[in-house]
Amino acid sequence: MAASATRVGFIGLGAMGYPMASVLHSAGISVEVLDRSEDLSNNFVEEHAQARRLRSVSDLSEDIETVILMLPDSKAVDAVVLGTDGMKGLVDVLPPSALIIDMSSSNPVRTRELAERLKARQIHLVDAPVSGGVKKAASGSLAVMVGGEPEQVQRATSLLNLMGGSVTHVGSVGCGHALKALNNYIAAVSFVSAAEALLVAERFGLDLSLMTDVLNQSSGKNSTTDYKVKQFILSGTFNSGFSLQLMAKDVGIALDLARSTGQPLQLGDQMGKLWGGAAASFKQSIDHTVMYKLIAGREIR
Ligand code: NAD
């Protein structure tokens, strides 16, 4: 069994996957890339001379034993791993003892089910979702939270260290995905509380930029006040790189997780309706920071 892979498959070249695969390529890892968007795959191999483009998982080189996934959700992960619509999945093409590292923010309950199914085929699964956004993805300084059997986590660690500023083994398979969903639930609640506080402050006549500086020196500081208010809201750019649809998905996962444990979330229903309702009302992907305008009742263009 290879202790540290120097050749990997990387599937999902979106806002996060593209810069993460790029970081691996810069570190000398041979990457074979696949995305259902042909443009993204083509751009990647044009920009990265040593990378190889795949048209399907069946094109993976035979000696590849490690595949990283950075896909939207568990539905996409299951499709790529188990196959769909007559297309082969990773389970059909990877050799026994191969390792799949799911860095997407997937549903932890489904992750555990998938790991069980893979075990029957002697394929290992480690969940390693990330926090930090596009900027930290590009600088290889993401916070990575890892779930899995110690031996398999050890096997993934050198690759994860290239993409992460911190890599923490948080428990058995699924625990990384559980922690990530709960992290984003906290971020979703924080976003709404910060947005509402700013709107009240604006009506009272406070300067929102000055207020944000003070909040960031005070107990109200959170990820929204620190990384989002000035950067993406007050600047008017609303382009954090993390979509409203993905945030709504993560809130939904946290609510499912809470239900599965029997622990109620007092703000859960409200958060589910607010983020889920907003996501459903847009056909196109839209940045999650636009929630500020929605709460303010402002027009979205
Ligand atoms: P994204 O939508 O930009 O990228 C997902 C990519 O997966 C797309 O390029 C899409 O074409 C591809 N894809 C979807 N289904 C596929 C399939 N069946 N086969 C091949 N490719 C497929 O999403 P993102 O922002 O890069 O996020 C990826 C994951 O990371 C999500 O789970 C998200 O919740 C999580 N995440 C995102 C951020 C962020 O700031 N954007 C931060 C932390 C975690």
XYZ file of C-alpha atoms and ligand atoms in Angstrom:
345
model
C 0.000 0.000 0.000
C 1.431 3.419 -1.020
C 2.090 5.551 2.078
C 1.926 8.857 0.288
C 0.510 9.227 -3.189
C 2.388 11.183 -5.849
C -0.277 10.546 -8.472
C -3.934 11.300 -7.802
C -7.267 11.615 -9.521
C -9.057 14.889 -8.726
C -12.780 15.142 -9.485
C -14.660 18.466 -9.232
C -12.882 21.578 -10.517
C -15.298 24.234 -9.262
C -14.623 27.348 -7.190
C -12.690 25.275 -4.615
C -11.517 22.185 -6.497
C -9.729 24.113 -9.249
C -7.345 26.003 -6.923
C -6.895 22.929 -4.678
C -5.886 20.736 -7.633
C -3.628 23.571 -8.745
C -1.870 23.601 -5.352
C -1.244 19.838 -5.667
C 0.112 20.292 -9.192
C 2.467 23.058 -8.001
C 3.752 20.708 -5.310
C 4.746 18.168 -7.966
C 1.799 15.791 -7.613
C 0.635 14.277 -10.919
C -3.060 15.086 -11.199
C -5.625 13.484 -13.483
C -8.654 15.790 -13.486
C -12.328 15.353 -14.209
C -15.262 17.755 -14.113
C -18.585 17.474 -15.849
C -17.893 20.949 -17.225
C -15.628 20.418 -20.238
C -14.525 24.072 -20.114
C -13.171 23.727 -16.578
C -11.275 20.525 -17.385
C -9.869 22.024 -20.601
C -8.788 25.236 -18.846
C -7.097 23.220 -16.121
C -4.945 21.143 -18.466
C -4.122 24.226 -20.536
C -2.881 26.043 -17.430
C -1.158 23.037 -15.837
C 1.288 21.400 -18.206
C 1.708 18.104 -16.338
C -2.001 17.535 -15.656
C -4.012 14.963 -17.576
C -7.663 15.389 -18.458
C -10.147 12.535 -17.961
C -13.377 12.151 -19.886
C -14.797 9.711 -17.349
C -13.577 7.782 -14.316
C -12.831 4.869 -16.671
C -9.906 6.928 -18.081
C -8.024 6.949 -14.745
C -4.527 5.492 -15.097
C -4.343 1.976 -13.717
C -1.692 2.868 -11.134
C -3.778 5.619 -9.503
C -4.732 4.485 -6.000
C -5.939 7.777 -4.541
C -8.818 9.917 -5.772
C -9.852 13.260 -4.269
C -13.439 14.504 -4.646
C -14.490 18.184 -4.404
C -18.106 17.941 -5.516
C -21.243 19.877 -4.495
C -22.932 17.273 -2.291
C -23.519 13.599 -1.415
C -25.712 13.097 -4.468
C -22.827 14.014 -6.778
C -20.364 12.008 -4.650
C -22.551 8.881 -4.841
C -22.927 9.337 -8.611
C -19.160 9.546 -9.139
C -18.281 6.767 -6.692
C -21.055 4.263 -7.416
C -21.803 5.214 -11.036
C -25.041 6.479 -12.525
C -27.140 6.175 -15.688
C -25.111 3.241 -16.972
C -21.797 5.098 -16.383
C -19.098 3.331 -14.373
C -18.212 4.683 -10.950
C -14.899 4.751 -9.086
C -15.960 1.552 -7.389
C -15.827 -0.195 -10.775
C -12.373 1.059 -11.800
C -10.204 1.501 -8.691
C -7.968 -1.340 -7.507
C -8.532 -3.024 -4.117
C -7.066 -1.025 -1.214
C -7.543 2.267 -3.124
C -8.380 5.393 -1.121
C -11.117 7.940 -1.892
C -10.769 11.268 -0.058
C -14.071 13.161 -0.088
C -13.267 16.830 0.541
C -16.768 17.983 -0.443
C -19.167 19.098 2.304
C -21.229 15.924 2.141
C -23.950 14.504 4.375
C -22.240 12.546 7.221
C -24.967 9.911 7.459
C -24.666 9.195 3.738
C -20.866 9.212 4.047
C -21.018 6.401 6.599
C -23.365 4.400 4.360
C -21.033 4.911 1.392
C -17.993 3.854 3.429
C -19.774 0.611 4.347
C -20.598 -0.118 0.720
C -17.007 0.588 -0.316
C -15.613 -1.620 2.441
C -17.329 -4.585 0.769
C -15.163 -3.779 -2.303
C -12.000 -3.272 -0.186
C -11.926 0.440 -1.078
C -11.337 2.947 1.736
C -13.069 6.290 2.291
C -11.810 9.261 4.276
C -13.920 12.422 4.638
C -11.865 15.611 4.687
C -14.072 18.681 4.196
C -12.562 22.136 4.397
C -13.222 25.608 5.700
C -11.579 28.800 4.476
C -13.045 29.602 1.068
C -11.500 30.214 -2.321
C -8.646 32.423 -1.084
C -7.346 29.814 1.351
C -7.891 27.079 -1.236
C -5.533 28.967 -3.564
C -2.881 29.467 -0.879
C -3.060 25.890 0.452
C -4.066 27.109 3.894
C -7.511 25.581 4.371
C -8.723 24.169 7.681
C -9.214 20.454 6.978
C -11.330 18.282 9.299
C -10.761 14.596 8.737
C -12.859 11.535 9.544
C -11.703 7.971 8.997
C -9.737 4.987 10.206
C -6.342 6.087 11.556
C -4.349 4.068 8.994
C -6.262 5.594 6.067
C -6.114 9.119 7.530
C -2.353 8.666 7.872
C -2.230 7.664 4.234
C -4.122 10.841 3.198
C -2.229 13.234 5.457
C 0.695 14.257 3.228
C -1.706 15.258 0.427
C -4.026 17.045 2.865
C -1.070 18.952 4.334
C -0.369 20.422 0.892
C -3.897 21.881 0.712
C -4.398 22.666 4.389
C -2.921 25.077 6.890
C -4.350 22.839 9.599
C -5.295 19.190 9.203
C -7.108 17.657 12.177
C -8.245 14.057 12.544
C -11.591 14.569 14.312
C -12.944 11.003 14.552
C -14.270 8.019 12.629
C -15.571 8.177 9.061
C -18.335 10.838 8.748
C -17.080 12.926 11.686
C -15.328 15.413 9.376
C -18.556 15.926 7.423
C -20.569 16.264 10.645
C -18.186 18.903 12.010
C -18.226 20.800 8.712
C -22.048 20.899 8.571
C -22.210 22.160 12.156
C -19.508 24.735 11.423
C -21.545 26.056 8.519
C -24.724 26.061 10.615
C -22.891 28.374 13.028
C -21.680 30.494 10.079
C -25.238 30.693 8.679
C -26.682 31.822 12.015
C -23.813 34.302 12.475
C -24.400 35.726 9.015
C -28.061 36.421 9.712
C -27.400 37.926 13.141
C -24.627 40.180 11.800
C -26.719 41.268 8.792
C -29.731 42.143 10.961
C -27.556 44.050 13.449
C -25.988 46.075 10.614
C -29.392 46.958 9.169
C -30.643 48.152 12.559
C -27.421 50.154 12.980
C -27.787 51.747 9.539
C -31.323 52.923 10.350
C -30.087 54.408 13.633
C -27.344 56.316 11.782
C -24.200 54.346 12.578
C -21.283 54.165 10.138
C -21.224 50.465 9.164
C -17.516 50.325 8.331
C -16.566 51.871 11.665
C -19.058 49.603 13.419
C -17.469 46.534 11.814
C -14.025 47.597 13.082
C -15.443 47.924 16.590
C -17.290 44.586 16.396
C -14.048 42.911 15.369
C -12.469 44.187 18.597
C -15.528 43.127 20.614
C -17.495 40.058 21.652
C -19.806 40.259 18.595
C -16.933 39.337 16.259
C -17.667 36.335 14.050
C -16.751 34.978 10.626
C -19.206 37.366 8.953
C -17.930 40.521 10.669
C -14.329 39.412 10.193
C -14.258 38.042 6.639
C -17.443 39.117 4.881
C -18.941 42.487 5.879
C -16.285 44.848 4.537
C -14.941 42.458 1.888
C -18.167 41.423 0.152
C -21.123 43.382 1.600
C -20.062 46.996 2.193
C -17.788 46.788 -0.887
C -20.906 45.898 -2.902
C -19.103 43.024 -4.659
C -21.114 40.121 -3.158
C -18.598 37.653 -4.613
C -17.188 35.524 -1.784
C -17.066 32.449 -4.054
C -19.394 30.395 -1.818
C -22.868 30.066 -3.253
C -26.164 30.556 -1.440
C -27.248 27.160 -2.761
C -24.260 25.444 -1.082
C -24.866 27.281 2.209
C -28.536 26.213 2.128
C -27.398 22.639 1.450
C -25.063 22.759 4.474
C -27.801 24.150 6.750
C -30.055 21.317 5.562
C -27.346 18.745 6.373
C -26.934 20.214 9.880
C -30.709 20.007 10.444
C -30.780 16.369 9.236
C -27.840 15.577 11.485
C -29.508 17.198 14.498
C -32.711 15.243 13.834
C -30.752 11.986 13.554
C -29.228 12.615 17.007
C -32.491 13.792 18.634
C -30.894 17.091 19.678
C -33.183 20.026 18.739
C -31.777 23.203 17.166
C -33.829 26.165 18.437
C -32.987 28.326 15.412
C -32.887 25.409 13.000
C -36.337 25.676 11.423
C -35.941 29.418 10.869
C -32.504 28.946 9.319
C -33.777 26.123 7.114
C -36.667 28.257 5.840
C -34.555 31.376 5.338
C -31.578 29.808 3.522
C -33.516 26.974 1.859
C -36.304 29.308 0.689
C -33.803 31.809 -0.731
C -31.837 29.102 -2.555
C -35.012 27.703 -4.089
C -36.047 31.130 -5.374
C -32.988 31.524 -7.642
C -32.547 29.396 -10.776
C -28.913 30.464 -11.171
C -26.166 30.032 -8.609
C -25.840 33.218 -6.543
C -23.327 34.208 -3.857
C -24.407 33.479 -0.269
C -23.554 37.041 0.820
C -26.574 38.197 -1.233
C -28.572 37.025 1.811
C -27.766 40.489 3.221
C -29.782 42.144 0.434
C -32.601 39.635 0.859
C -32.845 40.349 4.593
C -32.763 44.076 3.811
C -35.590 43.609 1.292
C -33.411 45.106 -1.445
C -33.699 44.346 -5.129
C -31.412 41.571 -6.437
C -29.936 42.195 -9.840
P -18.815 24.419 -7.252
O -20.254 24.240 -7.543
O -18.115 25.657 -7.678
O -17.977 23.173 -7.889
C -18.442 21.867 -7.938
C -17.899 21.247 -9.222
O -18.290 19.880 -9.286
C -18.457 21.925 -10.485
O -17.382 22.355 -11.303
C -19.288 20.830 -11.148
O -19.254 20.894 -12.573
C -18.599 19.573 -10.635
N -19.476 18.403 -10.658
C -20.729 18.292 -10.123
N -21.199 17.046 -10.309
C -20.229 16.357 -10.971
C -20.100 15.024 -11.452
N -21.105 14.150 -11.276
N -18.959 14.672 -12.071
C -17.941 15.558 -12.253
N -18.006 16.843 -11.811
C -19.131 17.228 -11.188
O -18.642 24.159 -5.700
P -17.432 24.652 -4.764
O -17.734 26.012 -4.268
O -16.146 24.328 -5.413
O -17.668 23.660 -3.517
C -17.334 22.274 -3.580
C -17.639 21.683 -2.205
O -16.852 22.367 -1.207
C -19.101 21.835 -1.791
O -19.501 20.708 -1.071
C -19.084 23.082 -0.898
O -20.163 23.074 0.033
C -17.715 22.960 -0.240
N -17.076 24.222 0.188
C -17.116 25.356 -0.581
C -16.464 26.525 -0.148
C -16.475 27.803 -0.972
O -16.066 28.850 -0.441
N -16.897 27.777 -2.231
C -15.769 26.517 1.052
C -15.703 25.336 1.807
C -16.360 24.187 1.354
